[in-house]
Tab-separated table of C-alpha atoms and ligand atoms in Angstrom:
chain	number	residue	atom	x	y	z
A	1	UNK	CA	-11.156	-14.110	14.408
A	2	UNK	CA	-9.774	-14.458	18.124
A	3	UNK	CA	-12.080	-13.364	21.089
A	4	UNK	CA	-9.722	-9.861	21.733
A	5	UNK	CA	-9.942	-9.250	18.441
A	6	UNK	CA	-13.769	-9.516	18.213
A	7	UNK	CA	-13.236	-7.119	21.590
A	8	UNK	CA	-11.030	-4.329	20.035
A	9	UNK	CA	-13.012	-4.030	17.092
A	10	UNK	CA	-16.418	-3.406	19.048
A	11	UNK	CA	-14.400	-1.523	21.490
A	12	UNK	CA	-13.473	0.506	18.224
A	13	UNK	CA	-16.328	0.413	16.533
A	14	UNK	CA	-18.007	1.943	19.177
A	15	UNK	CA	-16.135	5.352	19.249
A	16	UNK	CA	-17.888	6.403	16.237
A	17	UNK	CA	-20.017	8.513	17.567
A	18	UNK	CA	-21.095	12.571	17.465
A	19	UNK	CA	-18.770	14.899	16.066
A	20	UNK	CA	-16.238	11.974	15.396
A	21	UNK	CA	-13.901	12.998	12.587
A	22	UNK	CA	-12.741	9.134	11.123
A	23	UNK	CA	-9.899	8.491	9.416
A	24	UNK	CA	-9.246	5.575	6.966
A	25	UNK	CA	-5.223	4.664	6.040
A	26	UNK	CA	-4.639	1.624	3.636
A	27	UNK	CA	-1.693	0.070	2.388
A	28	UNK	CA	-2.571	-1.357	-1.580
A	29	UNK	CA	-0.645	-4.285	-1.875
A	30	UNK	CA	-1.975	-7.484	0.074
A	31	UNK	CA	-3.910	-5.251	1.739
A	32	UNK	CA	-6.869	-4.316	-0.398
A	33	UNK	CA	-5.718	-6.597	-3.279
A	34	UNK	CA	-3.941	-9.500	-3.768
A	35	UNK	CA	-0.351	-9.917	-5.171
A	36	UNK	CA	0.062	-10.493	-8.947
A	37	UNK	CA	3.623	-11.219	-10.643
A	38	UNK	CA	2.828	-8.334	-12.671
A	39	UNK	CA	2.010	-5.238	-10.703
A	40	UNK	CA	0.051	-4.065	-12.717
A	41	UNK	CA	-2.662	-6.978	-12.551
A	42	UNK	CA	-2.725	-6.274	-9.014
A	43	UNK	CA	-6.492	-4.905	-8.775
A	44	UNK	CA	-8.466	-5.114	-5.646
A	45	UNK	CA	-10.421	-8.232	-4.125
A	46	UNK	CA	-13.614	-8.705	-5.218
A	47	UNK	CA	-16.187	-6.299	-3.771
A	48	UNK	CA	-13.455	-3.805	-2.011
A	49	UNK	CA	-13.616	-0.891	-4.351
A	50	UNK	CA	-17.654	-0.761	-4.007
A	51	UNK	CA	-17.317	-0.545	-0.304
A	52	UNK	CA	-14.627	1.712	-0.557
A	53	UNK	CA	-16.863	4.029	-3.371
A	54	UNK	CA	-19.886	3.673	-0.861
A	55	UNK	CA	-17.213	4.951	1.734
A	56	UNK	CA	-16.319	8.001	-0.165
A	57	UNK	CA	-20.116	8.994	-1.321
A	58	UNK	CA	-21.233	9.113	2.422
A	59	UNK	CA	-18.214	12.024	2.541
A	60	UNK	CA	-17.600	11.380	5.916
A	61	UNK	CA	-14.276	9.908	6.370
A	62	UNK	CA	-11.131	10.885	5.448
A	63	UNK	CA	-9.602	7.814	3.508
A	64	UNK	CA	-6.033	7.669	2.139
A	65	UNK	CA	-3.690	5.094	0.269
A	66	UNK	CA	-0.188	4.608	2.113
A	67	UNK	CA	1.886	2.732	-0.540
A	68	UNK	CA	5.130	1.492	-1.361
A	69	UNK	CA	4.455	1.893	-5.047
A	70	UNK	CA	4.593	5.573	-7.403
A	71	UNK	CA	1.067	6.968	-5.795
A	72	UNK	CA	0.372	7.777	-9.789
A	73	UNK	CA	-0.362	4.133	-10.351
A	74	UNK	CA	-2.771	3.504	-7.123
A	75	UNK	CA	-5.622	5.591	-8.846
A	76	UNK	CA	-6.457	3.589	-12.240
A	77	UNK	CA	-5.846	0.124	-9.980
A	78	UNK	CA	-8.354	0.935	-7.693
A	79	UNK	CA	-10.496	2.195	-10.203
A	80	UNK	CA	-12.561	4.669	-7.684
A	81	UNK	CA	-15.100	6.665	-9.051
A	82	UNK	CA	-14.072	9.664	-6.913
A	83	UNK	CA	-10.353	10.580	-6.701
A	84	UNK	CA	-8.295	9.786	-3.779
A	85	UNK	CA	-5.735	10.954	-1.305
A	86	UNK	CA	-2.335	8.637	-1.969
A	87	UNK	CA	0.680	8.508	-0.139
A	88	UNK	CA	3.593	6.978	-2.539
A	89	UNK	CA	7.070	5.669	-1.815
A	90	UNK	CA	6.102	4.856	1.276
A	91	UNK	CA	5.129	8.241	2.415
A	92	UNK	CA	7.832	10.090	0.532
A	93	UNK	CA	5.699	11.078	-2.203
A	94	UNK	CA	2.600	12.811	-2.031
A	95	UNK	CA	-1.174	12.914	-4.400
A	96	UNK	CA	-3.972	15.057	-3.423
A	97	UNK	CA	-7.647	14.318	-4.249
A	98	UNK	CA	-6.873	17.410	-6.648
A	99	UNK	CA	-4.478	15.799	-8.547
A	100	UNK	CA	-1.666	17.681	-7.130
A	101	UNK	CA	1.674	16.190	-6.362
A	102	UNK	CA	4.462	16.960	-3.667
A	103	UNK	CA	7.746	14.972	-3.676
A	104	UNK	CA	9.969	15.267	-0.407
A	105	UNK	CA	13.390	16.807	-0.985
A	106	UNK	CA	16.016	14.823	0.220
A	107	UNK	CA	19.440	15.818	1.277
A	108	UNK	CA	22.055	16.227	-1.853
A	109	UNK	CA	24.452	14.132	-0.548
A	110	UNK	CA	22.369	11.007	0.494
A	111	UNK	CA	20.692	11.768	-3.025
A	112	UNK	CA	23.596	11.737	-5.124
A	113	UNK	CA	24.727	7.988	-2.992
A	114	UNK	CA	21.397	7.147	-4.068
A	115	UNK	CA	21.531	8.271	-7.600
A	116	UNK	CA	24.901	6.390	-8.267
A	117	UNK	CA	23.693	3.029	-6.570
A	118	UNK	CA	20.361	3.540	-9.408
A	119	UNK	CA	22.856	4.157	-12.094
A	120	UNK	CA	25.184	0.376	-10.813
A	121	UNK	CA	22.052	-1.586	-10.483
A	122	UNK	CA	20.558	-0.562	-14.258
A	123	UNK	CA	23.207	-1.857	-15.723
A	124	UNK	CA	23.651	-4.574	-13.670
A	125	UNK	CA	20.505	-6.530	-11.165
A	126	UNK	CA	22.938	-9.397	-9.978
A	127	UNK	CA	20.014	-11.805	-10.793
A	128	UNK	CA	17.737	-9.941	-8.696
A	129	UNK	CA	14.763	-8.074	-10.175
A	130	UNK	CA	15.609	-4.726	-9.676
A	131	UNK	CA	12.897	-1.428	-8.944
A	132	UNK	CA	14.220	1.779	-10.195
A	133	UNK	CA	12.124	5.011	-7.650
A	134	UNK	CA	13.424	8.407	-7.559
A	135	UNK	CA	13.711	7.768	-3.944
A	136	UNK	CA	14.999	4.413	-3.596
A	137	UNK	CA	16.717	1.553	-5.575
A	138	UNK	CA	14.556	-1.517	-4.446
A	139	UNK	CA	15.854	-5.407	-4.615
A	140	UNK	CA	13.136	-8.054	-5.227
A	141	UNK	CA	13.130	-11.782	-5.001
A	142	UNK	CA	9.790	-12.708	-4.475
A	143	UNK	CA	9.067	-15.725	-6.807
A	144	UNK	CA	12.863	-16.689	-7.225
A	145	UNK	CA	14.024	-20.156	-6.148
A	146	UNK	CA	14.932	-20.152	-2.242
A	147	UNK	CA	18.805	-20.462	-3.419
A	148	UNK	CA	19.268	-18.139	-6.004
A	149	UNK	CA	17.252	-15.665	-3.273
A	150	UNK	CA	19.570	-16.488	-0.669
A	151	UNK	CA	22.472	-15.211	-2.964
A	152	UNK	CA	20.967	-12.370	-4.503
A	153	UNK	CA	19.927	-11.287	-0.774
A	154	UNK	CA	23.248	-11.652	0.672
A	155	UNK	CA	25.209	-9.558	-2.409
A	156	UNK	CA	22.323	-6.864	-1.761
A	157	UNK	CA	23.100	-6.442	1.889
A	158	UNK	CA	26.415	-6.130	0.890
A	159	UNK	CA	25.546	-3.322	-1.223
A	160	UNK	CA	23.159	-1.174	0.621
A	161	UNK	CA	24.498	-1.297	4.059
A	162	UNK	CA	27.105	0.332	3.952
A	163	UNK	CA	25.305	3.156	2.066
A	164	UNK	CA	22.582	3.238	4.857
A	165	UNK	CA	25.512	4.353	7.353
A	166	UNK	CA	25.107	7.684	5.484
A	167	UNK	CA	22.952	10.325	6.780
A	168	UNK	CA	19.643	10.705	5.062
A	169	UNK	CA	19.851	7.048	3.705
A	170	UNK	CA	17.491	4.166	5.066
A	171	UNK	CA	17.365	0.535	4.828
A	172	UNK	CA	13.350	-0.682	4.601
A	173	UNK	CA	13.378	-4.355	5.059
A	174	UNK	CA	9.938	-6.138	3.503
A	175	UNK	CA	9.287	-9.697	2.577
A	176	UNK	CA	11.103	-11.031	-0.520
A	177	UNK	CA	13.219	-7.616	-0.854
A	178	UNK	CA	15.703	-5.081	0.760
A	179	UNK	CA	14.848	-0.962	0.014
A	180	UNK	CA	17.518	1.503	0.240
A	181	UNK	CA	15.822	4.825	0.625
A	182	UNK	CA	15.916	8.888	0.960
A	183	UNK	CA	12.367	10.886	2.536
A	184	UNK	CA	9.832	9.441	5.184
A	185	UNK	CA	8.338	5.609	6.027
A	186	UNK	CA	4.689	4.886	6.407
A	187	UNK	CA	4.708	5.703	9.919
A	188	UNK	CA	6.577	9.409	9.293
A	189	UNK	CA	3.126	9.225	6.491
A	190	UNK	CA	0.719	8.312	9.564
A	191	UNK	CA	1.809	11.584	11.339
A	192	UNK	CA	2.095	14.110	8.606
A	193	UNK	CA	-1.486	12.972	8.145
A	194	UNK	CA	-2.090	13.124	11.730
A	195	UNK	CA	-0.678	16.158	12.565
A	196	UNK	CA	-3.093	17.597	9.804
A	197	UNK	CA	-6.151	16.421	11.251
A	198	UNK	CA	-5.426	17.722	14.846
A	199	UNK	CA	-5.007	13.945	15.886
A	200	UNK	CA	-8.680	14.194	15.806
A	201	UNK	CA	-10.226	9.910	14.967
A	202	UNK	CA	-11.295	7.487	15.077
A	203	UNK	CA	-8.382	6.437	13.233
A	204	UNK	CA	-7.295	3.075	11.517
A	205	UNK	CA	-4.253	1.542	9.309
A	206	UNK	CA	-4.454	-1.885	7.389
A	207	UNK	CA	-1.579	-3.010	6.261
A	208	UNK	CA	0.240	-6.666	5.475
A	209	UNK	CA	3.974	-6.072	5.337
A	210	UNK	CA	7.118	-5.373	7.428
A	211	UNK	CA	7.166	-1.510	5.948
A	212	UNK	CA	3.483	-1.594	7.459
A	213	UNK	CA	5.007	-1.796	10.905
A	214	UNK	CA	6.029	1.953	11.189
A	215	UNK	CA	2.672	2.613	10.559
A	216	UNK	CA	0.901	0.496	13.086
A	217	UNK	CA	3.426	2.352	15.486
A	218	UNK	CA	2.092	5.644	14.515
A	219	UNK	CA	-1.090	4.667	14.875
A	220	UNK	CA	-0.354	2.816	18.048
A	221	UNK	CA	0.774	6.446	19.901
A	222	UNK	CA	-2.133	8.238	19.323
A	223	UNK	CA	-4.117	8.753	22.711
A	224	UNK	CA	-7.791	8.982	21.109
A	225	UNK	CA	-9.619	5.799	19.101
A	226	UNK	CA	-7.428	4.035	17.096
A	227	UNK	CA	-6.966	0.834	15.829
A	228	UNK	CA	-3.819	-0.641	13.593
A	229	UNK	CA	-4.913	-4.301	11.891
A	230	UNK	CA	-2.424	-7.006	10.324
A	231	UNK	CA	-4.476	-7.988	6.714
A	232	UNK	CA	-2.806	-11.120	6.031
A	233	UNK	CA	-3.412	-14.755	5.363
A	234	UNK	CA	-0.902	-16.183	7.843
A	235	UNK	CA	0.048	-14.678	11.237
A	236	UNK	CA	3.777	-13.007	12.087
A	237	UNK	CA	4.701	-10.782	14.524
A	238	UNK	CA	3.646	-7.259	14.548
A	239	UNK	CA	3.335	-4.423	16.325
A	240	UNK	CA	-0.809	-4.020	15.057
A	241	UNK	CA	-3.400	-4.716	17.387
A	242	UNK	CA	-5.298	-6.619	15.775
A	243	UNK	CA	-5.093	-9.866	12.820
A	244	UNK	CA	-7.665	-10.037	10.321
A	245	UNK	CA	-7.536	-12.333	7.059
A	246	UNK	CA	-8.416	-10.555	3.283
A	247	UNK	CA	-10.947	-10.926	1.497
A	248	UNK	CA	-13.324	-12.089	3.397
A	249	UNK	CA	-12.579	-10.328	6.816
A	250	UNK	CA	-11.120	-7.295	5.112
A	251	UNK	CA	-14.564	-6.655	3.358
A	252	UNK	CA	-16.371	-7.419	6.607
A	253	UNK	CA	-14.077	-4.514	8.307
A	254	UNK	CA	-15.170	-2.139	5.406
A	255	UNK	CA	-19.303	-3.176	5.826
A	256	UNK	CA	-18.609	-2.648	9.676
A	257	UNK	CA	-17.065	0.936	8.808
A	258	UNK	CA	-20.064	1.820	6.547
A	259	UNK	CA	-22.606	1.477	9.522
A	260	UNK	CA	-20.477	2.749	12.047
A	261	UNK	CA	-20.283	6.441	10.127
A	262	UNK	CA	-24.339	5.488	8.961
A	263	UNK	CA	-25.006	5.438	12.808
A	264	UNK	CA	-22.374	8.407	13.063
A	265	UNK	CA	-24.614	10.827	10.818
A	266	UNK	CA	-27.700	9.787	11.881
A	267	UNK	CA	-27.075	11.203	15.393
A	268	UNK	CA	-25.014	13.883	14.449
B	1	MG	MG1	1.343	-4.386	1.270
């Protein structure tokens, strides 16, 4: 860990104190556990879901999933004891703790563009491995040989941008893939939640990807304690203030987090 880093998360650390309301925001994959080739192996590092359970028994922080996947499948992966907030589609969709679900509407026209793009790409991937959302048609090519990439990439840009030109429609650029999307990003995800919790923090994000980005924004404007934190194995470019490496640095974060809203209560 880098000297400023070690600095901002004391700094941070250290607004824990009376009355402080904190607020928890993960992305899932990379993030809290690794990548698999099927999604569905994709369960969290070793030791991350007992910090997180520990997290959610001291009842103290509010802790949510931000996610690029369905939220419905975030819940048996993570395998929490106690059910949890999730924030699918990259904020577009919507789980409570209660189990109740909210889907943003999207305008009918960008919709129906969407809907017809779905329809073209189930019958035919053009090599790539095609995701199917209600909200988005999604391009992969993680795992496919760099050339083969290169030309599924190219025939996807020539697909979806165009269609982004239309109002309501977004292009979400992550690594190994292209999104073409209706409803909000992480960061419009980061507010909605913010705006709900009077802005009140300590607040942080941990995410890995690109589609992270808008969150570490989000998190980035708000004028009380906040902190936005790159979780990956190799360094890029990003908007988050600070790097840290999973697993071992991600569960360190999580112990650190534990005491912090230990010390919190005991002065409270
Ligand atoms: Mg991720």
């Amino acid at each position: 860990m880098t000297p400023d880093a070690v600095e901002k998360l004391d700094g941070f650390f250290k607004t824990f104190v009376q009355g402080a309301s904190p607020v928890l925001l993960l992305d899932y994959d990379g993030t809290l556990a690794p990548f698999r080739v099927n999604r569905y192996e994709a369960r969290p590092w070793a030791g991350a879901r007992e910090l997180l359970m520990r997290i959610q028994r001291q009842g103290q922080t509010r802790m949510a999933v931000i996610t690029g996947r369905p939220a419905g499948e975030i819940g048996p992966l993570l395998g929490l004891d106690n059910r949890l907030e999730v924030w699918g589609l990259h904020g577009a969709e919507r789980i409570y703790p209660d189990g109740r679900r909210e889907m943003e509407a999207a305008p009918s026209g960008a919709q129906q563009k969407l809907d017809e793009l779905r329809e073209r790409l189930r019958a035919n991937s053009m090599g790539g491995l095609f995701e199917d959302k209600p909200n988005a048609a999604v391009m992969h090519w993680r795992g496919i040989p760099p050339h083969r990439a290169a030309a599924i990439e190219k025939r996807t840009r020539q697909l979806f941008e165009p269609l982004a030109q239309i109002d309501g429609l977004n292009l979400l650029e992550f690594e190994a893939g292209l999104e073409l999307r209706v409803g909000r990003d992480k960061g419009g995800a980061v507010e909605a939640i913010l705006a709900e919790t009077g802005c009140a923090g300590p607040i942080a994000f941990l995410g890995d990807d690109l589609t992270d980005e808008s969150a570490f924004r989000s998190v980035n404007a708000v004028s009380g304690a906040h902190l936005s934190v790159l979780m990956r194995h190799k360094w890029r470019e990003t908007n988050a203030n600070i790097w840290l490496k999973p697993p071992e640095e991600l569960k360190a974060f999580l112990e650190r987090w534990l005491k912090a809203v230990a010390f919190k209560v005991w002065i409270d």
